[in-house]
CSV table of C-alpha atoms in Angstrom, one decimal:
chain,number,residue,atom,x,y,z
K,1,MET,CA,3.7,9.1,33.3
K,2,GLY,CA,4.2,7.9,29.7
K,3,ARG,CA,3.1,4.4,28.8
K,4,THR,CA,5.9,2.0,28.1
K,5,SER,CA,4.7,1.8,24.5
K,6,ASP,CA,5.3,5.5,23.9
K,7,ALA,CA,7.7,6.5,26.7
K,8,LYS,CA,10.8,5.8,24.6
K,9,GLU,CA,9.5,7.8,21.7
K,10,LYS,CA,8.6,10.8,23.9
K,11,LEU,CA,12.1,10.7,25.5
K,12,LEU,CA,13.7,10.7,22.1
K,13,GLU,CA,11.6,13.6,20.8
K,14,VAL,CA,11.9,15.8,23.9
K,15,ALA,CA,15.6,15.2,24.4
K,16,PHE,CA,16.4,16.3,20.9
K,17,GLN,CA,14.3,19.4,21.1
K,18,LEU,CA,15.5,20.5,24.5
K,19,ILE,CA,19.2,19.9,23.7
K,20,TRP,CA,18.9,21.7,20.4
K,21,ASP,CA,17.0,24.5,21.9
K,22,SER,CA,19.3,24.9,24.8
K,23,SER,CA,22.5,22.8,25.1
K,24,TYR,CA,23.5,19.4,26.2
K,25,GLY,CA,25.0,20.6,29.4
K,26,GLY,CA,22.0,22.8,30.1
K,27,VAL,CA,19.5,20.0,30.1
K,28,SER,CA,19.2,17.5,32.9
K,29,VAL,CA,17.6,14.0,32.9
K,30,ASP,CA,15.0,15.4,35.3
K,31,GLN,CA,14.0,18.1,32.8
K,32,ILE,CA,13.8,15.6,30.0
K,33,CYS,CA,11.6,13.3,32.0
K,34,GLU,CA,9.4,16.2,33.2
K,35,HIS,CA,8.8,17.5,29.7
K,36,ALA,CA,8.3,14.0,28.3
K,37,LYS,CA,6.0,13.1,31.2
K,38,VAL,CA,8.0,10.0,31.7
K,39,ASN,CA,9.3,8.9,35.1
K,40,LYS,CA,13.0,8.4,35.7
K,41,GLY,CA,12.5,4.6,36.1
K,42,SER,CA,11.4,4.5,32.5
K,43,PHE,CA,14.3,6.6,31.4
K,44,TYR,CA,16.8,4.3,33.0
K,45,HIS,CA,14.9,1.3,31.6
K,46,PHE,CA,15.8,2.5,28.1
K,47,TYR,CA,19.0,4.4,28.5
K,48,GLU,CA,22.0,4.0,30.9
K,49,THR,CA,23.0,7.7,30.6
K,50,LYS,CA,21.9,11.0,29.2
K,51,ALA,CA,24.6,10.6,26.6
K,52,ASP,CA,23.0,7.3,25.4
K,53,LEU,CA,19.7,9.1,25.0
K,54,ALA,CA,21.3,12.0,23.1
K,55,VAL,CA,23.0,9.6,20.7
K,56,ALA,CA,19.7,7.8,20.1
K,57,ALA,CA,17.7,11.0,19.8
K,58,TYR,CA,20.1,12.4,17.2
K,59,GLU,CA,19.9,9.2,15.2
K,60,GLU,CA,16.1,9.3,15.3
K,61,HIS,CA,16.1,13.0,14.1
K,62,TRP,CA,18.3,12.0,11.2
K,63,ARG,CA,15.9,9.1,10.4
K,64,GLN,CA,13.0,11.6,10.2
K,65,LYS,CA,15.0,14.1,8.2
K,66,GLN,CA,16.4,11.6,5.7
K,67,PRO,CA,13.4,11.4,3.4
K,68,GLU,CA,13.6,15.2,2.8
K,69,MET,CA,17.3,14.9,2.0
K,70,ASP,CA,16.5,12.1,-0.4
K,71,ARG,CA,13.9,14.3,-2.1
K,72,LEU,CA,16.2,17.3,-2.3
K,73,PHE,CA,19.0,15.3,-3.7
K,74,SER,CA,17.0,13.0,-6.0
K,75,ALA,CA,18.9,11.9,-9.1
K,76,GLN,CA,15.9,13.2,-11.0
K,77,VAL,CA,16.7,16.8,-9.9
K,78,PRO,CA,19.5,18.5,-11.9
K,79,PRO,CA,22.7,18.6,-9.7
K,80,LEU,CA,23.0,22.4,-9.3
K,81,GLU,CA,19.3,22.6,-8.4
K,82,ARG,CA,19.9,20.0,-5.7
K,83,LEU,CA,22.5,22.3,-4.1
K,84,SER,CA,20.3,25.3,-4.5
K,85,GLY,CA,17.3,23.5,-3.0
K,86,TRP,CA,19.4,22.4,0.0
K,87,CYS,CA,20.6,26.0,0.6
K,88,LYS,CA,16.9,27.1,0.7
K,89,TYR,CA,16.0,24.2,2.9
K,90,VAL,CA,18.7,25.2,5.5
K,91,TYR,CA,17.4,28.8,5.6
K,92,GLU,CA,13.7,27.9,5.7
K,93,SER,CA,14.1,25.2,8.3
K,94,GLN,CA,16.1,27.5,10.6
K,95,LYS,CA,13.7,30.4,10.0
K,96,ARG,CA,10.7,28.2,11.0
K,97,ARG,CA,12.5,27.0,14.2
K,98,ALA,CA,13.6,30.6,15.1
K,99,ALA,CA,10.0,31.7,14.8
K,100,GLU,CA,8.9,28.9,17.0
K,101,TYR,CA,11.5,29.2,19.7
K,102,GLY,CA,12.4,32.8,19.6
K,103,HIS,CA,16.1,32.4,18.6
K,104,VAL,CA,18.3,30.8,16.0
K,105,CYS,CA,19.2,27.3,17.0
K,106,GLY,CA,21.9,26.5,14.5
K,107,CYS,CA,23.1,23.1,13.4
K,108,PRO,CA,21.9,20.5,15.9
K,109,TYR,CA,24.8,18.1,15.1
K,110,GLY,CA,27.5,20.8,15.0
K,111,SER,CA,26.1,22.3,18.3
K,112,ILE,CA,26.2,19.2,20.3
K,113,GLY,CA,29.4,18.0,18.7
K,114,GLY,CA,31.2,21.2,19.4
K,115,GLU,CA,30.0,21.4,23.0
K,116,VAL,CA,30.9,17.9,24.2
K,117,ALA,CA,33.4,16.6,21.6
K,118,THR,CA,36.2,16.6,24.2
K,119,GLN,CA,34.0,15.1,26.9
K,120,ASP,CA,32.0,12.3,25.5
K,121,ASP,CA,33.3,10.2,22.6
K,122,LYS,CA,30.0,8.5,21.9
K,123,ILE,CA,28.3,11.9,21.2
K,124,ARG,CA,31.3,13.1,19.2
K,125,ILE,CA,31.3,10.0,17.0
K,126,LYS,CA,27.5,10.3,16.4
K,127,ALA,CA,27.7,13.9,15.5
K,128,GLU,CA,30.6,13.3,13.1
K,129,GLU,CA,28.8,10.3,11.5
K,130,ILE,CA,25.6,12.2,10.9
K,131,MET,CA,27.4,15.2,9.5
K,132,ALA,CA,29.3,12.9,7.1
K,133,ARG,CA,26.0,11.6,5.8
K,134,SER,CA,24.9,15.1,4.9
K,135,THR,CA,28.3,15.7,3.2
K,136,LYS,CA,27.8,12.6,1.1
K,137,TYR,CA,24.6,14.1,-0.5
K,138,LEU,CA,26.6,17.2,-1.4
K,139,GLU,CA,29.5,15.1,-2.8
K,140,SER,CA,27.1,13.2,-5.0
K,141,ALA,CA,25.5,16.3,-6.4
K,142,ILE,CA,28.9,17.9,-7.1
K,143,ALA,CA,30.2,14.8,-8.8
K,144,ASP,CA,27.1,14.7,-11.1
K,145,ALA,CA,27.6,18.4,-11.9
K,146,ARG,CA,31.2,17.8,-12.7
K,147,ARG,CA,30.3,14.9,-15.1
K,148,GLU,CA,27.9,17.3,-16.8
K,149,GLY,CA,30.6,20.0,-17.1
K,150,LEU,CA,28.6,22.4,-14.9
K,151,VAL,CA,31.4,23.1,-12.4
K,152,THR,CA,35.2,23.6,-12.5
K,153,VAL,CA,36.0,21.9,-9.2
K,154,GLU,CA,38.2,18.8,-9.5
K,155,ASN,CA,37.6,17.0,-6.2
K,156,PRO,CA,33.9,16.6,-5.3
K,157,LYS,CA,34.7,15.1,-1.9
K,158,ARG,CA,36.9,18.0,-0.8
K,159,ALA,CA,34.4,20.6,-2.3
K,160,ALA,CA,31.6,19.0,-0.4
K,161,GLN,CA,33.5,19.2,2.8
K,162,ASN,CA,34.3,22.8,2.1
K,163,ILE,CA,30.7,23.6,1.5
K,164,PHE,CA,29.5,21.8,4.6
K,165,SER,CA,32.1,23.6,6.7
K,166,PHE,CA,31.0,27.0,5.3
K,167,VAL,CA,27.4,26.3,6.0
K,168,VAL,CA,28.0,25.0,9.5
K,169,GLY,CA,30.1,28.0,10.2
K,170,THR,CA,27.4,30.3,8.9
K,171,LEU,CA,24.9,28.5,11.1
K,172,LEU,CA,27.1,29.1,14.1
K,173,GLN,CA,27.4,32.8,13.2
K,174,ALA,CA,23.7,33.1,12.8
K,175,LYS,CA,23.2,31.4,16.2
K,176,ILE,CA,25.6,33.7,17.9
K,177,GLN,CA,24.2,36.8,16.3
K,178,ASN,CA,20.6,35.5,16.6
K,179,ASP,CA,20.1,36.5,13.0
K,180,VAL,CA,18.5,33.9,10.7
K,181,GLU,CA,18.9,36.2,7.7
K,182,LEU,CA,22.6,35.5,7.6
K,183,LEU,CA,21.5,32.2,6.1
K,184,ARG,CA,19.4,33.7,3.3
K,185,ASP,CA,22.2,33.9,0.7
K,186,LEU,CA,24.1,30.7,1.1
K,187,GLU,CA,23.8,29.7,-2.5
K,188,PRO,CA,26.2,32.2,-4.2
K,189,THR,CA,29.1,31.1,-1.9
K,190,VAL,CA,28.2,27.5,-2.4
K,191,MET,CA,28.2,27.9,-6.2
K,192,ALA,CA,31.5,29.9,-6.0
K,193,ILE,CA,33.2,27.1,-4.1
K,194,ILE,CA,32.4,24.6,-6.8
K,195,GLY,CA,33.0,27.0,-9.7
K,196,ALA,CA,29.5,26.7,-11.1
K,197,ARG,CA,29.5,27.5,-14.8
K,198,ALA,CA,25.8,28.0,-15.1
K,199,GLY,CA,23.1,29.8,-13.0
K,200,ILE,CA,20.1,28.0,-11.6
K,201,PRO,CA,16.9,28.5,-13.7
K,202,ALA,CA,14.3,30.7,-12.1
């Protein structure tokens, strides 16, 4: 049984991993507690429902991921290189996870959002909120690229949404086909969406 001091952290970590690896509906509270080595009493001490745990787990995952996003989209990095680096990050992170779990897992936020959006508003709102945070990074890079005359796109916000929709859709396709290599060449389409005028230095 997990100690009170670490039970909550274990539940957050295990819930996110199990749901991303499988599905929200395919993972029970009992399974989460078993994998986390936490009793159900501790679970219900921290969370009223599985949905509450899922929301907290996805927020915690974003908290851990955010420093990497801040690094990729640092203002010190040229704007088109930020987008290029993000495309590589999506591919490499999915490739690592596929090697670890034996299959492509896709976008964690898109997966849970698409699965339960019509069933649980708390989860839908959290998925929407976190995906919007990612889109803001893209929007900032595109806006900077536009100011520097590197792209032809007129509306950075709309372009960011189009790019994010394209990447999430490709992640879904990669998950369905169980082929991570579909994510290898995201960059050319991303650059085409924004009308990039210049290539990325090698």
